[in-house]
XYZ file of C-alpha atoms in Angstrom:
428
model
C 72.748 32.317 -4.320
C 70.645 30.326 -6.762
C 69.699 32.154 -9.981
C 66.160 33.363 -10.512
C 64.826 30.530 -12.652
C 61.484 29.933 -14.344
C 60.691 27.385 -11.682
C 61.400 29.792 -8.853
C 59.286 32.431 -10.596
C 56.410 29.986 -10.750
C 56.812 29.185 -7.064
C 56.860 32.891 -6.250
C 53.685 33.564 -8.194
C 51.821 30.665 -6.632
C 52.808 31.417 -3.059
C 52.307 35.166 -3.206
C 48.763 34.469 -4.314
C 48.080 32.356 -1.246
C 47.299 33.591 2.245
C 49.860 31.553 4.102
C 50.283 33.146 7.442
C 50.762 31.918 11.012
C 52.786 32.402 14.145
C 56.298 31.043 14.163
C 58.225 29.172 16.713
C 61.517 27.336 16.560
C 61.725 24.132 18.428
C 64.167 21.301 18.572
C 64.072 18.624 15.930
C 62.989 16.217 18.660
C 59.879 18.311 19.304
C 59.083 18.459 15.605
C 59.313 14.680 15.551
C 57.063 14.293 18.576
C 53.935 15.282 16.670
C 51.088 17.746 17.154
C 49.385 15.885 20.006
C 52.463 16.149 22.212
C 52.865 19.832 21.378
C 49.235 20.625 22.180
C 49.459 18.720 25.462
C 52.480 20.742 26.573
C 50.828 23.963 25.442
C 47.641 23.206 27.429
C 49.757 22.768 30.524
C 50.799 26.429 30.311
C 47.671 27.838 28.675
C 46.489 30.047 31.544
C 49.973 31.361 32.265
C 50.511 32.118 28.561
C 47.263 34.054 28.413
C 48.219 36.041 31.492
C 51.706 36.852 30.241
C 50.404 38.213 26.936
C 47.873 40.320 28.854
C 50.648 41.758 31.027
C 49.667 40.003 34.251
C 51.925 38.621 35.519
C 54.894 40.495 34.100
C 57.259 38.073 32.378
C 60.225 37.188 34.562
C 63.347 36.080 32.632
C 64.562 34.334 35.811
C 61.423 32.222 36.248
C 61.765 28.820 34.508
C 57.974 28.458 34.278
C 57.664 31.770 32.473
C 60.433 30.841 30.056
C 58.865 27.455 29.331
C 55.384 28.931 28.845
C 56.611 31.572 26.380
C 58.650 28.948 24.571
C 55.584 26.757 24.153
C 53.618 29.700 22.762
C 56.381 30.286 20.211
C 56.594 26.600 19.320
C 52.862 26.395 18.682
C 53.043 29.499 16.518
C 55.795 28.079 14.332
C 55.409 24.298 14.478
C 51.659 23.895 14.025
C 51.727 24.643 10.293
C 53.937 21.596 9.744
C 52.726 19.269 12.485
C 49.012 19.887 11.908
C 49.194 20.273 8.087
C 47.375 23.610 8.154
C 47.692 23.912 4.381
C 44.842 21.398 4.046
C 41.360 21.909 5.443
C 40.318 19.174 7.845
C 36.760 18.035 8.439
C 37.334 17.632 12.167
C 38.919 21.110 12.420
C 37.307 23.223 9.661
C 38.444 26.519 11.229
C 41.974 25.314 11.935
C 43.663 27.009 8.968
C 46.805 28.941 8.167
C 44.837 32.147 8.101
C 43.446 31.532 11.578
C 46.842 30.489 12.949
C 48.583 33.554 11.558
C 45.886 35.823 12.954
C 46.487 34.312 16.383
C 50.207 34.938 15.992
C 49.584 38.536 14.976
C 47.523 39.029 18.120
C 50.469 37.844 20.199
C 52.761 40.358 18.506
C 50.219 43.174 18.735
C 49.616 42.506 22.418
C 53.222 43.709 22.791
C 53.468 46.437 20.132
C 50.095 48.003 21.009
C 50.276 47.600 24.787
C 49.501 50.746 26.792
C 52.450 49.964 29.043
C 55.258 48.855 26.701
C 57.730 48.746 29.587
C 55.569 46.137 31.324
C 55.622 43.977 28.189
C 59.298 44.434 27.355
C 60.590 41.301 29.163
C 57.968 39.231 27.319
C 58.990 40.791 23.999
C 62.654 39.919 24.546
C 61.953 36.265 25.315
C 59.155 35.707 22.805
C 60.870 37.245 19.778
C 64.016 35.201 20.404
C 62.074 31.941 20.768
C 60.089 32.660 17.620
C 63.284 33.424 15.724
C 64.899 30.140 16.752
C 61.886 27.944 16.087
C 60.918 29.562 12.785
C 64.424 29.006 11.470
C 64.248 25.388 12.552
C 61.121 24.785 10.455
C 62.586 26.634 7.466
C 65.671 24.420 7.586
C 63.789 21.206 8.405
C 64.148 18.734 5.540
C 60.711 17.179 6.003
C 58.881 20.511 5.980
C 57.131 21.403 2.730
C 57.861 24.669 0.887
C 54.545 26.076 2.082
C 55.495 25.367 5.722
C 58.788 27.187 5.222
C 57.090 30.080 3.496
C 54.666 30.377 6.389
C 57.555 30.675 8.808
C 59.312 33.222 6.599
C 56.148 35.312 6.919
C 56.364 34.847 10.689
C 59.941 36.136 10.731
C 58.883 39.193 8.749
C 56.206 39.984 11.313
C 58.246 39.284 14.438
C 60.882 41.712 13.108
C 58.486 44.433 14.245
C 59.522 43.574 17.812
C 63.071 44.727 17.061
C 65.076 41.543 17.508
C 68.714 42.427 16.854
C 69.824 38.820 16.406
C 67.159 38.410 13.748
C 69.395 40.158 11.207
C 71.794 37.207 11.211
C 68.925 34.758 10.753
C 67.331 36.734 7.918
C 70.631 37.033 6.070
C 71.257 33.313 6.488
C 67.907 32.405 4.923
C 68.251 35.023 2.168
C 71.557 33.484 1.068
C 70.391 29.883 1.421
C 70.339 28.336 -2.058
C 67.844 25.725 -0.864
C 65.136 28.336 -0.333
C 62.890 29.642 -3.118
C 62.175 33.234 -4.065
C 58.774 33.270 -2.383
C 60.567 32.752 0.926
C 63.117 35.430 0.028
C 60.266 37.860 -0.591
C 59.216 37.688 3.055
C 62.780 37.567 4.315
C 63.417 40.874 2.529
C 60.271 42.251 4.119
C 61.607 41.154 7.489
C 64.849 43.036 6.828
C 62.827 46.089 5.883
C 60.784 45.895 9.094
C 63.917 45.424 11.173
C 65.982 48.200 9.563
C 63.059 50.619 9.809
C 63.431 50.512 13.601
C 67.093 51.525 13.631
C 67.235 55.101 14.897
C 70.112 57.580 15.300
C 71.541 57.780 18.806
C 69.595 54.651 19.806
C 70.720 53.345 23.214
C 71.500 50.541 23.103
C 71.520 50.363 19.299
C 69.179 47.788 17.781
C 71.903 46.856 15.313
C 75.598 47.535 15.537
C 77.265 49.290 12.608
C 78.746 45.962 11.585
C 75.351 44.220 11.689
C 73.741 47.019 9.687
C 76.533 46.788 7.110
C 76.012 43.033 6.797
C 72.291 43.576 6.211
C 73.000 46.142 3.513
C 75.634 43.937 1.893
C 73.243 40.973 1.711
C 70.450 43.106 0.221
C 72.784 44.683 -2.337
C 74.116 41.260 -3.313
C 70.533 40.150 -3.893
C 69.641 43.257 -5.917
C 72.713 42.954 -8.126
C 72.293 39.287 -8.997
C 71.614 38.464 -12.622
C 68.182 36.896 -13.182
C 67.917 33.864 -15.427
C 65.253 35.168 -17.797
C 65.196 33.162 -21.049
C 64.238 34.600 -24.411
C 60.517 34.767 -24.949
C 59.803 34.963 -21.234
C 56.269 36.156 -20.420
C 55.800 39.721 -19.215
C 54.079 38.373 -16.102
C 57.225 36.497 -15.149
C 59.391 39.581 -15.599
C 57.018 41.602 -13.448
C 57.027 38.816 -10.854
C 60.767 39.226 -10.548
C 60.357 42.987 -10.239
C 57.888 42.560 -7.379
C 60.472 40.466 -5.565
C 63.246 42.941 -6.347
C 61.104 45.870 -5.196
C 60.966 44.347 -1.734
C 64.763 44.396 -1.697
C 64.796 48.065 -2.735
C 62.352 48.879 0.065
C 64.603 47.150 2.568
C 67.741 48.950 1.383
C 65.874 52.271 1.466
C 65.596 51.957 5.254
C 69.337 52.580 5.566
C 70.051 56.312 5.665
C 73.836 56.211 5.681
C 75.193 56.784 2.136
C 78.162 54.393 2.575
C 78.707 51.960 5.432
C 82.208 51.082 4.274
C 84.288 51.165 1.085
C 82.354 48.262 -0.463
C 78.833 48.726 0.914
C 77.250 51.885 -0.506
C 73.446 51.849 -0.241
C 73.122 55.331 -1.747
C 74.845 54.278 -4.977
C 72.559 51.273 -5.499
C 69.456 53.368 -4.780
C 70.708 56.112 -7.125
C 71.129 53.609 -9.944
C 67.595 52.288 -9.464
C 66.250 55.839 -9.232
C 68.081 56.949 -12.366
C 67.250 53.764 -14.295
C 70.875 52.752 -14.744
C 71.594 50.409 -17.651
C 73.223 47.937 -15.251
C 69.860 47.246 -13.624
C 68.327 44.419 -15.648
C 65.533 43.977 -16.370
C 65.038 47.770 -16.247
C 63.295 48.921 -13.055
C 59.624 49.771 -13.175
C 58.290 53.058 -11.881
C 57.274 51.503 -8.544
C 60.842 50.275 -7.950
C 62.219 53.681 -8.903
C 59.766 55.371 -6.539
C 60.918 53.287 -3.573
C 64.562 53.940 -4.468
C 64.000 57.680 -4.927
C 62.343 57.994 -1.509
C 65.207 56.110 0.110
C 67.786 58.252 -1.686
C 66.013 61.451 -0.619
C 66.224 60.356 3.014
C 69.995 59.817 2.974
C 71.832 61.685 5.710
C 74.540 63.510 3.762
C 76.145 64.757 6.986
C 77.313 61.205 7.748
C 79.607 61.105 4.713
C 81.687 64.111 3.669
C 82.347 62.593 0.226
C 78.631 62.161 -0.525
C 77.412 64.736 -3.055
C 73.726 65.412 -2.509
C 73.321 67.413 -5.706
C 74.175 64.372 -7.845
C 71.597 62.334 -5.900
C 69.056 65.140 -6.341
C 69.621 65.044 -10.105
C 68.738 61.330 -10.150
C 65.613 62.065 -8.122
C 64.717 64.859 -10.551
C 64.953 62.632 -13.615
C 62.652 60.178 -11.876
C 60.155 62.929 -11.037
C 60.018 63.868 -14.724
C 59.042 60.283 -15.547
C 56.655 60.123 -12.591
C 54.839 63.328 -13.514
C 54.527 62.403 -17.188
C 53.239 58.920 -16.325
C 50.691 60.336 -13.892
C 49.503 62.782 -16.558
C 49.007 59.981 -19.064
C 47.253 57.694 -16.593
C 45.017 60.331 -15.022
C 42.108 60.048 -17.415
C 41.610 56.315 -16.915
C 38.480 55.539 -14.944
C 39.566 51.988 -14.128
C 42.741 49.944 -13.985
C 45.065 52.831 -13.287
C 48.718 51.867 -13.171
C 49.483 53.444 -9.798
C 47.781 55.158 -6.826
C 49.423 58.379 -8.033
C 48.092 60.707 -5.347
C 49.275 58.463 -2.517
C 52.656 57.990 -4.196
C 52.984 61.758 -4.581
C 52.266 62.390 -0.904
C 54.949 59.900 0.164
C 57.461 61.342 -2.294
C 56.750 64.865 -1.075
C 57.482 63.764 2.485
C 60.802 62.326 1.309
C 61.682 65.610 -0.428
C 61.082 67.420 2.860
C 63.779 65.223 4.438
C 66.108 65.916 1.519
C 65.628 69.657 2.010
C 66.357 69.418 5.735
C 69.573 67.497 5.045
C 70.834 69.496 2.062
C 72.350 72.395 4.055
C 71.062 75.104 1.705
C 72.420 73.572 -1.472
C 71.102 75.813 -4.240
C 70.848 73.070 -6.875
C 69.087 70.693 -4.495
C 66.642 73.460 -3.563
C 65.812 73.937 -7.251
C 65.138 70.231 -7.733
C 62.912 70.211 -4.666
C 60.985 73.296 -5.806
C 60.193 71.869 -9.253
C 59.587 68.433 -7.719
C 57.060 69.744 -5.229
C 55.279 71.583 -8.035
C 54.930 68.310 -9.963
C 53.816 66.365 -6.904
C 51.307 69.002 -5.832
C 49.686 68.867 -9.272
C 49.420 65.079 -9.061
C 47.895 65.288 -5.573
C 45.264 67.742 -6.818
C 44.509 65.578 -9.842
C 45.865 68.161 -12.283
C 48.432 67.782 -15.049
C 51.974 68.567 -14.001
C 53.271 71.679 -15.754
C 55.424 70.950 -18.815
C 57.978 73.534 -17.677
C 58.500 71.623 -14.437
C 58.823 68.275 -16.181
C 61.274 69.477 -18.799
C 63.390 71.342 -16.245
C 64.704 68.063 -14.861
C 65.878 66.738 -18.214
C 67.217 70.003 -19.613
C 70.984 69.588 -20.225
C 71.489 73.045 -18.733
C 70.131 71.847 -15.392
C 72.438 68.917 -14.694
C 74.033 68.648 -11.264
C 77.315 70.491 -10.654
C 78.833 67.260 -9.324
C 79.616 64.484 -11.810
C 79.678 61.575 -9.370
C 77.793 60.501 -6.270
C 80.892 60.147 -4.085
C 83.630 62.719 -4.532
C 86.774 61.181 -5.971
C 85.034 57.919 -6.873
C 84.830 57.879 -10.665
C 82.622 54.791 -10.923
C 79.940 56.146 -8.564
C 77.861 57.316 -11.506
C 74.565 56.588 -13.205
C 74.452 55.436 -16.801
C 70.840 55.995 -17.871
C 69.216 53.351 -20.038
C 66.003 53.244 -21.992
C 62.877 53.143 -19.878
C 61.448 49.767 -18.922
C 58.343 50.446 -20.952
C 60.328 51.402 -24.058
C 62.571 48.367 -23.741
C 59.605 45.996 -23.484
C 57.878 47.578 -26.475
């Protein structure tokens, strides 16, 4: 994977500031070469049928060639139009024909499926449409003549279509994430797509959205991304460092959707999340509080029952050290009338929900229960707008209150956290 360079940081900053959205569709290179007029002509041919299918009448039939072709044309228009019709530039003849408008239309297609009263009626359409979008979006992303903004648009499409639960999409997302030809702005949305996809994986799902092997490959790709060394030169601006952290945070959010501590001997999501939560010195640049929050919530939701070597008390200790930082930061930021660093009350509510999952999974572990009790006290104070009690904050960092376990996975000596200086202290 290409290193995170100044140039890629600039690209990331520029593109994240733009509203570049639209529906995606993967078509053949021949269709991309045919031009927009040919695509619109084919789409008009199926316009009424397309409208009916996305309204649920008629029900999509995977054995009807006309239905397949109509859905395919809808997907092609969603993904191809940004390149063929140059939606990045406003046109006098089509002043409303913009990326924003195109993406809104694509979102309506997706929401006609996800928000349908009768999801079973729309399921055949979902299966066909999400696969066509996946194929055609990837084609644009890999198309040599497409501009970076066209590829970014389609990466955003893939992130959205992941909400339809396309199992094969994991392979596509991993492929783009590891593609050295793509920039970090594209990777940002690819990571979001992985997050959206993994969030739909449920225990005892029949049939499973992702196989264990596919889930492990997703986790491995995300971990590889999170552990890469950024190319940050001396004297780099703080804005550029924070830009990298925004990108990395999306990777942490994606990994936090996996609730199995270790998927195999080499892929251990819990260990990576614990190191972000505990501000491990190997995480460079040091994680900000928002990255640590996402990691802590993911760590709290780990299902310890799935791994007998996983030691929940060690994970709880990492979460506790984060809560000490979180509570102190919220106390210091509380008095600001404007430009507060974080939406502390909202963060506290989400973290409290994660602690409830930790408690349910901890099987009456006394140390974990203590961490949760002091943690909830801190979070409740933040939610009420009060200062967290000093006794609660110092409890987490008191040497007498360290976890009984000395490693995250029993018998694995290197599954530890080596705390570093805080990000703020390092930057000062």
